[in-house]
Short mmCIF file of C-alpha atoms in Angstrom, two decimals:
data_model
loop_
_atom_site.label_atom_id
_atom_site.label_comp_id
_atom_site.label_asym_id
_atom_site.label_seq_id
_atom_site.Cartn_x
_atom_site.Cartn_y
_atom_site.Cartn_z
CA MET A 1249 39.26 2.36 51.71
CA PHE A 1250 36.24 4.33 50.63
CA ARG A 1251 35.49 2.47 47.42
CA PRO A 1252 32.84 -0.28 47.68
CA LEU A 1253 34.66 -3.64 48.18
CA SER A 1254 32.35 -5.61 45.92
CA PHE A 1255 32.65 -3.17 43.09
CA TYR A 1256 36.41 -2.99 43.46
CA ILE A 1257 36.99 -6.74 43.50
CA GLY A 1258 34.49 -7.29 40.69
CA LEU A 1259 36.40 -4.86 38.48
CA ARG A 1260 39.69 -6.50 39.40
CA TYR A 1261 38.32 -9.92 38.41
CA THR A 1262 37.16 -8.47 35.09
CA ALA A 1263 40.43 -6.70 34.21
CA ALA A 1264 42.88 -9.21 35.60
CA LYS A 1265 44.61 -11.68 33.34
CA ARG A 1266 43.40 -15.13 34.38
CA ARG A 1267 45.39 -18.26 34.59
CA ASN A 1268 42.69 -19.99 32.57
CA HIS A 1269 42.90 -18.38 29.13
CA PHE A 1270 39.77 -20.30 27.98
CA ILE A 1271 37.69 -18.26 30.50
CA SER A 1272 39.15 -15.04 29.10
CA PHE A 1273 38.30 -16.17 25.61
CA ILE A 1274 34.70 -17.00 26.58
CA SER A 1275 34.37 -13.58 28.27
CA LEU A 1276 35.58 -11.85 25.12
CA THR A 1277 33.26 -13.76 22.87
CA SER A 1278 30.34 -13.06 25.15
CA MET A 1279 31.12 -9.30 24.95
CA ILE A 1280 31.63 -9.43 21.15
CA GLY A 1281 28.46 -11.42 20.64
CA LEU A 1282 26.42 -8.90 22.70
CA THR A 1283 28.01 -6.04 20.75
CA LEU A 1284 27.19 -7.53 17.40
CA GLY A 1285 23.70 -8.57 18.43
CA VAL A 1286 22.79 -5.09 19.60
CA ALA A 1287 24.42 -3.37 16.61
CA VAL A 1288 22.81 -5.61 14.00
CA LEU A 1289 19.38 -5.32 15.65
CA ILE A 1290 19.57 -1.50 15.58
CA ILE A 1291 20.70 -1.43 11.94
CA VAL A 1292 18.06 -3.91 10.74
CA LEU A 1293 15.17 -2.22 12.51
CA SER A 1294 16.35 1.16 11.17
CA VAL A 1295 16.24 -0.25 7.64
CA MET A 1296 12.74 -1.60 8.25
CA ASN A 1297 11.74 1.84 9.55
CA GLY A 1298 13.20 3.28 6.35
CA PHE A 1299 11.01 1.05 4.18
CA ASP A 1300 7.99 2.00 6.27
CA ARG A 1301 8.80 5.72 5.82
CA GLU A 1302 9.35 5.38 2.06
CA LEU A 1303 6.05 3.56 1.67
CA LYS A 1304 4.22 6.43 3.39
CA GLN A 1305 6.08 9.33 1.72
CA ARG A 1306 6.67 8.03 -1.80
CA ILE A 1307 4.04 5.46 -2.80
CA LEU A 1308 1.29 6.91 -0.63
CA GLY A 1309 2.34 10.34 -1.79
CA MET A 1310 1.55 9.33 -5.33
CA VAL A 1311 -1.49 7.13 -4.95
CA PRO A 1312 -4.69 8.53 -3.43
CA HIS A 1313 -5.14 8.41 0.34
CA ALA A 1314 -8.83 7.92 -0.35
CA VAL A 1315 -11.19 8.22 -3.36
CA ILE A 1316 -14.88 8.91 -3.86
CA GLU A 1317 -16.39 7.56 -7.11
CA GLY A 1318 -19.84 7.30 -8.59
CA ALA A 1319 -21.43 4.48 -10.48
CA GLY A 1320 -20.46 6.38 -13.69
CA PRO A 1321 -18.92 9.73 -14.59
CA LEU A 1322 -19.76 12.45 -12.03
CA ASP A 1323 -21.98 15.21 -13.29
CA ASN A 1324 -21.18 17.47 -10.32
CA TRP A 1325 -17.56 16.72 -9.45
CA GLU A 1326 -16.88 20.45 -8.83
CA ALA A 1327 -19.52 20.55 -6.09
CA ILE A 1328 -18.27 17.29 -4.58
CA ASP A 1329 -14.73 18.65 -4.61
CA GLN A 1330 -15.79 21.72 -2.62
CA GLU A 1331 -17.94 19.77 -0.22
CA VAL A 1332 -15.32 17.20 0.74
CA GLN A 1333 -12.73 19.94 1.38
CA ALA A 1334 -15.07 21.32 4.05
CA HIS A 1335 -14.18 18.33 6.18
CA PRO A 1336 -11.56 19.49 8.81
CA ARG A 1337 -9.30 16.47 8.20
CA VAL A 1338 -9.24 16.73 4.36
CA LEU A 1339 -6.25 18.79 3.34
CA ALA A 1340 -6.97 18.83 -0.42
CA ALA A 1341 -9.08 17.19 -3.12
CA ALA A 1342 -8.76 16.77 -6.83
CA PRO A 1343 -10.76 15.12 -9.64
CA PHE A 1344 -9.39 12.24 -11.71
CA ILE A 1345 -10.10 9.74 -14.47
CA LYS A 1346 -8.37 6.43 -14.25
CA GLY A 1347 -7.98 3.41 -16.49
CA GLN A 1348 -5.67 0.63 -17.49
CA GLY A 1349 -4.08 0.05 -20.83
CA MET A 1350 -0.85 -0.44 -22.67
CA VAL A 1351 1.80 1.92 -23.99
CA THR A 1352 3.80 1.08 -27.09
CA GLY A 1353 7.00 2.86 -28.01
CA GLY A 1354 10.45 1.97 -29.23
CA GLY A 1355 9.24 -1.35 -30.40
CA ASN A 1356 8.23 -2.46 -26.89
CA VAL A 1357 4.91 -2.70 -25.02
CA ARG A 1358 4.23 -2.03 -21.34
CA GLY A 1359 1.10 -2.18 -19.21
CA VAL A 1360 0.23 1.13 -17.52
CA LEU A 1361 -2.10 2.85 -15.12
CA LEU A 1362 -3.53 5.84 -16.98
CA ASN A 1363 -4.51 8.80 -14.76
CA GLY A 1364 -6.35 11.79 -16.11
CA VAL A 1365 -5.77 14.86 -13.85
CA LEU A 1366 -6.00 18.58 -13.73
CA PRO A 1367 -2.44 19.89 -13.34
CA SER A 1368 -3.47 22.87 -11.24
CA GLU A 1369 -5.19 20.67 -8.69
CA GLU A 1370 -3.08 17.48 -8.84
CA ALA A 1371 -0.09 19.23 -7.32
CA SER A 1372 -2.10 19.76 -4.09
CA VAL A 1373 -2.74 16.04 -3.58
CA SER A 1374 0.43 14.40 -5.01
CA ILE A 1375 4.14 14.65 -4.53
CA ILE A 1376 4.88 14.12 -8.26
CA GLU A 1377 5.78 17.78 -8.93
CA ASN A 1378 8.67 17.37 -6.47
CA HIS A 1379 10.05 14.34 -8.34
CA MET A 1380 9.99 15.52 -11.93
CA ILE A 1381 13.39 15.03 -13.56
CA GLU A 1382 12.24 16.43 -16.92
CA GLY A 1383 9.21 18.62 -17.71
CA SER A 1384 6.48 19.54 -15.28
CA LEU A 1385 2.80 18.99 -14.64
CA ASP A 1386 2.02 22.32 -16.22
CA ASP A 1387 3.21 20.91 -19.61
CA LEU A 1388 0.00 18.90 -19.75
CA LYS A 1389 -2.27 21.07 -21.89
CA SER A 1390 -5.89 20.24 -22.74
CA GLY A 1391 -6.22 19.01 -26.32
CA GLU A 1392 -2.45 18.46 -26.85
CA PHE A 1393 -2.56 14.83 -25.72
CA GLY A 1394 0.62 14.98 -23.69
CA ILE A 1395 1.64 12.26 -21.25
CA ILE A 1396 4.02 12.11 -18.22
CA ILE A 1397 5.75 8.81 -17.65
CA GLY A 1398 8.10 7.29 -15.05
CA ARG A 1399 11.86 6.90 -15.40
CA LEU A 1400 11.68 3.08 -15.62
CA MET A 1401 9.08 3.26 -18.33
CA ALA A 1402 11.12 5.78 -20.24
CA ALA A 1403 14.20 3.49 -20.07
CA SER A 1404 12.26 0.41 -20.96
CA LEU A 1405 10.58 1.94 -23.98
CA ARG A 1406 13.62 4.08 -24.85
CA LEU A 1407 11.66 7.33 -24.69
CA LYS A 1408 12.65 10.95 -24.14
CA ILE A 1409 10.82 14.26 -24.09
CA GLY A 1410 9.03 14.88 -27.38
CA ASP A 1411 8.76 11.24 -28.41
CA ARG A 1412 5.46 9.82 -29.57
CA VAL A 1413 3.83 6.81 -27.91
CA THR A 1414 0.59 4.93 -28.59
CA VAL A 1415 -1.83 4.35 -25.72
CA VAL A 1416 -4.04 1.33 -26.24
CA LEU A 1417 -7.16 0.70 -24.14
CA PRO A 1418 -8.50 -2.84 -23.61
CA GLU A 1419 -11.98 -1.66 -24.79
CA ALA A 1420 -12.82 -2.37 -28.42
CA SER A 1421 -14.46 0.02 -30.85
CA VAL A 1422 -16.69 -1.08 -33.74
CA THR A 1423 -15.61 0.48 -37.03
CA PRO A 1424 -16.45 -0.11 -40.70
CA ALA A 1425 -13.12 -2.00 -40.81
CA GLY A 1426 -14.20 -4.28 -38.00
CA VAL A 1427 -13.70 -4.43 -34.23
CA LEU A 1428 -10.51 -2.54 -33.31
CA PRO A 1429 -8.92 -1.60 -29.94
CA ARG A 1430 -9.27 1.95 -28.89
CA LEU A 1431 -5.90 3.79 -29.24
CA LYS A 1432 -4.46 7.29 -29.31
CA ARG A 1433 -1.10 8.83 -29.99
CA PHE A 1434 0.43 10.86 -27.12
CA THR A 1435 3.53 13.03 -26.86
CA VAL A 1436 5.89 12.55 -23.90
CA LYS A 1437 5.83 15.86 -21.96
CA GLY A 1438 7.62 14.86 -18.75
CA ILE A 1439 9.50 12.09 -16.87
CA PHE A 1440 9.34 11.62 -13.10
CA SER A 1441 11.21 9.42 -10.65
CA VAL A 1442 10.06 8.53 -7.19
CA GLY A 1443 12.32 5.49 -6.87
CA ALA A 1444 9.46 3.09 -6.63
CA GLU A 1445 7.53 0.59 -8.75
CA LEU A 1446 5.29 3.43 -9.87
CA ASP A 1447 8.18 4.59 -12.10
CA GLY A 1448 7.41 1.65 -14.35
CA ASN A 1449 3.63 1.71 -14.68
CA TYR A 1450 2.22 5.08 -13.64
CA THR A 1451 1.35 7.70 -16.24
CA LEU A 1452 -0.49 11.08 -16.17
CA VAL A 1453 -2.43 12.82 -18.90
CA HIS A 1454 -4.65 15.92 -18.83
CA MET A 1455 -8.18 15.04 -17.58
CA ASP A 1456 -9.82 16.54 -20.73
CA ASP A 1457 -7.69 14.25 -22.94
CA ALA A 1458 -8.44 11.23 -20.77
CA ALA A 1459 -12.16 12.07 -20.94
CA LYS A 1460 -12.07 12.01 -24.71
CA LEU A 1461 -10.05 8.76 -24.80
CA MET A 1462 -12.32 7.02 -22.27
CA ARG A 1463 -15.52 8.71 -23.47
CA THR A 1464 -16.70 10.06 -20.15
CA GLY A 1465 -18.29 13.17 -21.69
CA GLY A 1466 -15.76 15.54 -20.18
CA LYS A 1467 -16.71 14.42 -16.68
CA ALA A 1468 -14.46 13.12 -13.86
CA MET A 1469 -14.83 9.56 -12.62
CA GLY A 1470 -14.09 10.48 -9.02
CA VAL A 1471 -12.39 12.74 -6.51
CA ARG A 1472 -9.23 11.80 -4.65
CA LEU A 1473 -8.56 13.05 -1.10
CA LEU A 1474 -5.41 14.04 0.77
CA VAL A 1475 -5.98 13.60 4.54
CA ASP A 1476 -3.98 14.81 7.51
CA ASP A 1477 -3.43 11.28 8.93
CA LEU A 1478 -2.91 8.23 6.72
CA PHE A 1479 -4.36 5.83 9.27
CA ALA A 1480 -7.49 7.93 9.61
CA ALA A 1481 -8.20 7.75 5.82
CA PRO A 1482 -10.87 5.00 5.98
CA LYS A 1483 -12.80 6.83 8.62
CA VAL A 1484 -12.49 10.25 6.97
CA VAL A 1485 -13.58 9.09 3.55
CA GLU A 1486 -16.57 7.42 5.04
CA GLN A 1487 -17.54 10.58 6.89
CA THR A 1488 -17.14 12.73 3.74
CA ALA A 1489 -19.25 10.33 1.70
CA ARG A 1490 -22.08 10.69 4.25
CA MET A 1491 -21.93 14.46 3.80
CA LEU A 1492 -22.78 14.10 0.09
CA ASN A 1493 -26.21 13.63 -1.39
CA GLY A 1494 -26.52 10.44 -3.46
CA ARG A 1495 -24.78 7.07 -3.56
CA TYR A 1496 -21.02 6.87 -4.00
CA TYR A 1497 -18.33 4.24 -3.86
CA ILE A 1498 -15.43 4.90 -1.51
CA SER A 1499 -11.97 3.34 -1.27
CA ASP A 1500 -8.71 4.16 0.53
CA TRP A 1501 -5.04 3.20 0.41
CA THR A 1502 -5.47 0.37 2.95
CA ARG A 1503 -7.33 -1.59 0.22
CA THR A 1504 -4.80 -0.89 -2.56
CA HIS A 1505 -1.47 -0.88 -0.69
CA GLY A 1506 -2.41 -1.91 2.83
CA ASN A 1507 -1.07 -5.40 2.38
CA LEU A 1508 2.40 -4.11 1.56
CA PHE A 1509 2.31 -1.85 4.61
CA GLN A 1510 1.13 -4.60 6.88
CA ALA A 1511 3.82 -6.93 5.52
CA ILE A 1512 6.55 -4.49 6.38
CA ARG A 1513 5.17 -4.00 9.90
CA MET A 1514 4.91 -7.74 10.44
CA GLU A 1515 8.43 -8.33 9.04
CA LYS A 1516 9.83 -5.64 11.33
CA THR A 1517 8.26 -7.33 14.37
CA MET A 1518 9.30 -10.83 13.43
CA ILE A 1519 12.84 -9.87 12.43
CA GLY A 1520 13.19 -7.86 15.69
CA LEU A 1521 12.16 -10.89 17.76
CA LEU A 1522 14.43 -13.27 15.90
CA LEU A 1523 17.47 -10.91 16.18
CA MET A 1524 16.69 -10.42 19.87
CA PHE A 1525 17.50 -14.08 20.30
CA ILE A 1526 21.03 -13.23 19.20
CA VAL A 1527 21.31 -10.80 22.09
CA ALA A 1528 19.79 -13.40 24.41
CA VAL A 1529 22.34 -16.01 23.34
CA ALA A 1530 25.20 -13.56 23.93
CA ALA A 1531 23.75 -12.77 27.31
CA PHE A 1532 23.41 -16.47 28.15
CA ASN A 1533 27.15 -16.84 27.41
CA ILE A 1534 27.71 -14.55 30.42
CA VAL A 1535 26.22 -17.28 32.54
CA SER A 1536 28.74 -19.89 31.35
CA THR A 1537 31.58 -17.37 31.67
CA LEU A 1538 30.71 -16.50 35.29
CA VAL A 1539 30.13 -20.16 36.27
CA MET A 1540 33.68 -20.95 35.10
CA VAL A 1541 35.03 -17.93 36.88
CA VAL A 1542 33.32 -19.00 40.14
CA THR A 1543 34.89 -22.44 39.74
CA ASP A 1544 38.26 -20.87 39.08
CA LYS A 1545 37.99 -18.48 42.00
CA THR A 1546 36.57 -20.92 44.56
CA ALA A 1547 39.67 -20.60 46.85
CA ASP A 1548 39.51 -16.77 46.63
CA ILE A 1549 35.87 -16.79 47.58
CA ALA A 1550 36.54 -19.06 50.55
CA ILE A 1551 39.30 -16.72 51.78
CA LEU A 1552 37.01 -13.70 51.44
CA ARG A 1553 34.35 -15.59 53.44
CA THR A 1554 36.82 -16.39 56.22
CA MET A 1555 37.75 -12.74 56.33
CA GLY A 1556 34.15 -11.81 57.00
CA ALA A 1557 32.62 -11.28 53.57
CA THR A 1558 28.93 -11.97 53.62
CA PRO A 1559 27.14 -14.08 50.98
CA GLY A 1560 25.45 -10.91 49.72
CA ARG A 1561 28.78 -9.21 49.19
CA ILE A 1562 30.13 -12.28 47.26
CA MET A 1563 27.04 -12.10 45.05
CA ARG A 1564 27.61 -8.46 44.33
CA ILE A 1565 31.24 -9.15 43.28
CA PHE A 1566 30.20 -11.50 40.44
CA ILE A 1567 27.15 -9.39 39.54
CA VAL A 1568 29.55 -6.48 39.02
CA GLN A 1569 31.80 -8.63 36.85
CA GLY A 1570 28.98 -9.84 34.62
CA ALA A 1571 27.43 -6.34 34.50
CA VAL A 1572 30.71 -4.92 33.24
CA ILE A 1573 30.70 -7.35 30.32
CA GLY A 1574 27.05 -6.60 29.59
CA ILE A 1575 27.26 -2.84 29.91
CA PHE A 1576 30.44 -2.57 27.81
CA GLY A 1577 29.06 -4.90 25.13
CA THR A 1578 25.73 -3.11 24.98
CA LEU A 1579 27.15 0.40 24.89
CA VAL A 1580 29.67 -0.45 22.17
CA GLY A 1581 26.95 -2.27 20.19
CA THR A 1582 24.62 0.66 20.55
CA ALA A 1583 27.31 3.08 19.30
CA LEU A 1584 28.16 0.85 16.33
CA GLY A 1585 24.47 0.29 15.60
CA VAL A 1586 23.65 4.01 15.58
CA LEU A 1587 26.68 4.77 13.43
CA GLY A 1588 25.75 1.96 11.00
CA ALA A 1589 22.07 2.96 10.79
CA LEU A 1590 22.99 6.57 9.94
CA ASN A 1591 25.40 5.54 7.19
CA ILE A 1592 24.06 2.26 5.78
CA SER A 1593 22.28 3.96 2.84
CA ASP A 1594 25.40 5.79 1.71
CA PHE A 1595 27.54 2.66 2.20
CA ILE A 1596 25.22 0.48 0.10
CA SER A 1597 25.15 3.16 -2.62
CA TRP A 1598 28.91 3.26 -2.61
CA LEU A 1599 29.08 -0.52 -2.73
CA GLU A 1600 26.65 -0.64 -5.68
CA GLY A 1601 28.92 1.85 -7.54
CA VAL A 1602 32.09 -0.21 -6.79
CA LEU A 1603 30.52 -3.53 -7.81
CA GLY A 1604 28.41 -2.11 -10.67
CA HIS A 1605 25.38 -4.00 -9.41
CA GLN A 1606 22.09 -2.69 -8.02
CA PHE A 1607 20.91 -4.69 -5.01
CA LEU A 1608 17.35 -3.37 -5.03
CA SER A 1609 15.59 -3.02 -8.39
CA ALA A 1610 12.31 -1.07 -8.56
CA ASP A 1611 11.09 -3.75 -10.98
CA VAL A 1612 11.19 -6.23 -8.06
CA TYR A 1613 10.94 -4.10 -4.94
CA PHE A 1614 8.81 -1.00 -4.40
CA ILE A 1615 11.90 1.27 -4.07
CA SER A 1616 15.32 1.15 -5.76
CA TYR A 1617 17.63 1.92 -2.81
CA LEU A 1618 18.17 0.86 0.77
CA PRO A 1619 16.50 3.40 3.16
CA SER A 1620 17.26 3.80 6.81
CA GLN A 1621 15.50 5.77 9.56
CA LEU A 1622 16.97 5.67 13.06
CA GLN A 1623 14.31 5.84 15.80
CA TRP A 1624 15.66 6.47 19.30
CA LYS A 1625 12.73 4.60 20.75
CA ASP A 1626 14.04 1.41 19.14
CA VAL A 1627 17.60 2.18 20.36
CA LEU A 1628 16.38 2.60 23.97
CA ILE A 1629 14.32 -0.59 23.79
CA ILE A 1630 17.23 -2.69 22.33
CA SER A 1631 19.84 -1.23 24.69
CA GLY A 1632 17.58 -1.64 27.69
CA SER A 1633 16.79 -5.23 26.71
CA GLY A 1634 20.48 -6.01 26.36
CA LEU A 1635 21.30 -4.57 29.76
CA VAL A 1636 18.43 -6.30 31.52
CA MET A 1637 19.27 -9.69 29.97
CA SER A 1638 22.94 -9.24 30.91
CA LEU A 1639 22.07 -8.46 34.49
CA LEU A 1640 19.64 -11.33 34.75
CA ALA A 1641 22.37 -13.68 33.43
CA THR A 1642 24.58 -12.79 36.43
CA ILE A 1643 22.09 -13.86 39.12
CA TYR A 1644 22.59 -17.67 39.05
CA PRO A 1645 26.45 -17.66 38.94
CA ALA A 1646 26.58 -15.00 41.65
CA TRP A 1647 24.17 -17.02 43.84
CA ARG A 1648 26.29 -20.13 43.27
CA ALA A 1649 29.38 -18.19 44.39
CA SER A 1650 27.67 -17.02 47.55
CA ARG A 1651 26.92 -20.73 48.49
CA VAL A 1652 30.62 -21.75 48.50
CA ASP A 1653 31.49 -23.48 51.74
CA PRO A 1654 34.87 -22.04 52.95
CA ALA A 1655 35.92 -25.18 54.85
CA GLU A 1656 35.15 -27.49 51.90
CA ALA A 1657 36.87 -25.17 49.40
CA LEU A 1658 40.05 -24.78 51.45
CA ARG A 1659 40.34 -28.49 52.51
CA TYR A 1660 42.80 -29.37 49.74
CA GLU A 1661 44.49 -25.99 49.36
#
């Protein structure tokens, strides 16, 4: 007697076995559709968050957040290095020499990005030391012409520690024998793996050796910066350049890899909106389910009205029934989505091992595995949207039930 009548009858209608099995089937499919929609949306957005995280931590951990370069080799790179580190938002700085060329080894040729660095300072601005699988940055010694390459390059050129490779620069040198490309033999000193496209085209050599190869007179070409906030890099590098005397060229990661980052953000938004339509369709099925229930229960509604039930109470009965479908479907979908998002990476790795096929290749994608990062903000937004759409879907059928005329409904009973 103390339980709310609308809530009690609404639950009875939801749990009772109906004479019309088609209505029961539609209710079940509505609940399953809502569950699958919520679960898939959580998993997909978690995967997109994972790609976003890997872009920041791996690729942007290897490439410079920002760089300051001169029109030519810098005569005073040591002073510039100290001055830019005085900026409160610059965590570290290191000199570099960069160039493009080709590496030949094992009878194959591969295009590379050649980076001359000082091992003692490079570790402060790059994550490469944490991803060395053989050797280390300290193995790069001035005058030894050692080189560190990525795992994909080592596999492609069939190289291992101690092997010799030839670095060819696109610049030509005039010799008594004619015009010849500039080239130099290097020894493989280390192999790294960050699970990204950089494993196939990124190389490091000692800055002194790079200076000799590129003829910079022992000078650095620029200084790379590590900042405390990736998104503040354009502003920070502009401020640091103004602190320096002279004219310098500045650049940041948004110019080199910003398009990839923006593409992931846009894809996450678009995929989220598209998958939200799945949840909306499942919620819309609740409307058709409740409309058929109202039609099936017309006589019951009329009897309740004759016993004194108000239109508002009749509305609450069917709102409760639709809300139960929506709440149960959303909660189960949320649980499955969270469970799937936390285990999707391990599952895909296991599936790749069973099938013997790699779904993501670093030659095509910027990482070689499927990442996932569950963000509870996304979970709350998705779950809340599912619940709101489910509740909104109950309003029209419940209103229609409250408009049933008892006399008309019981005329032929």
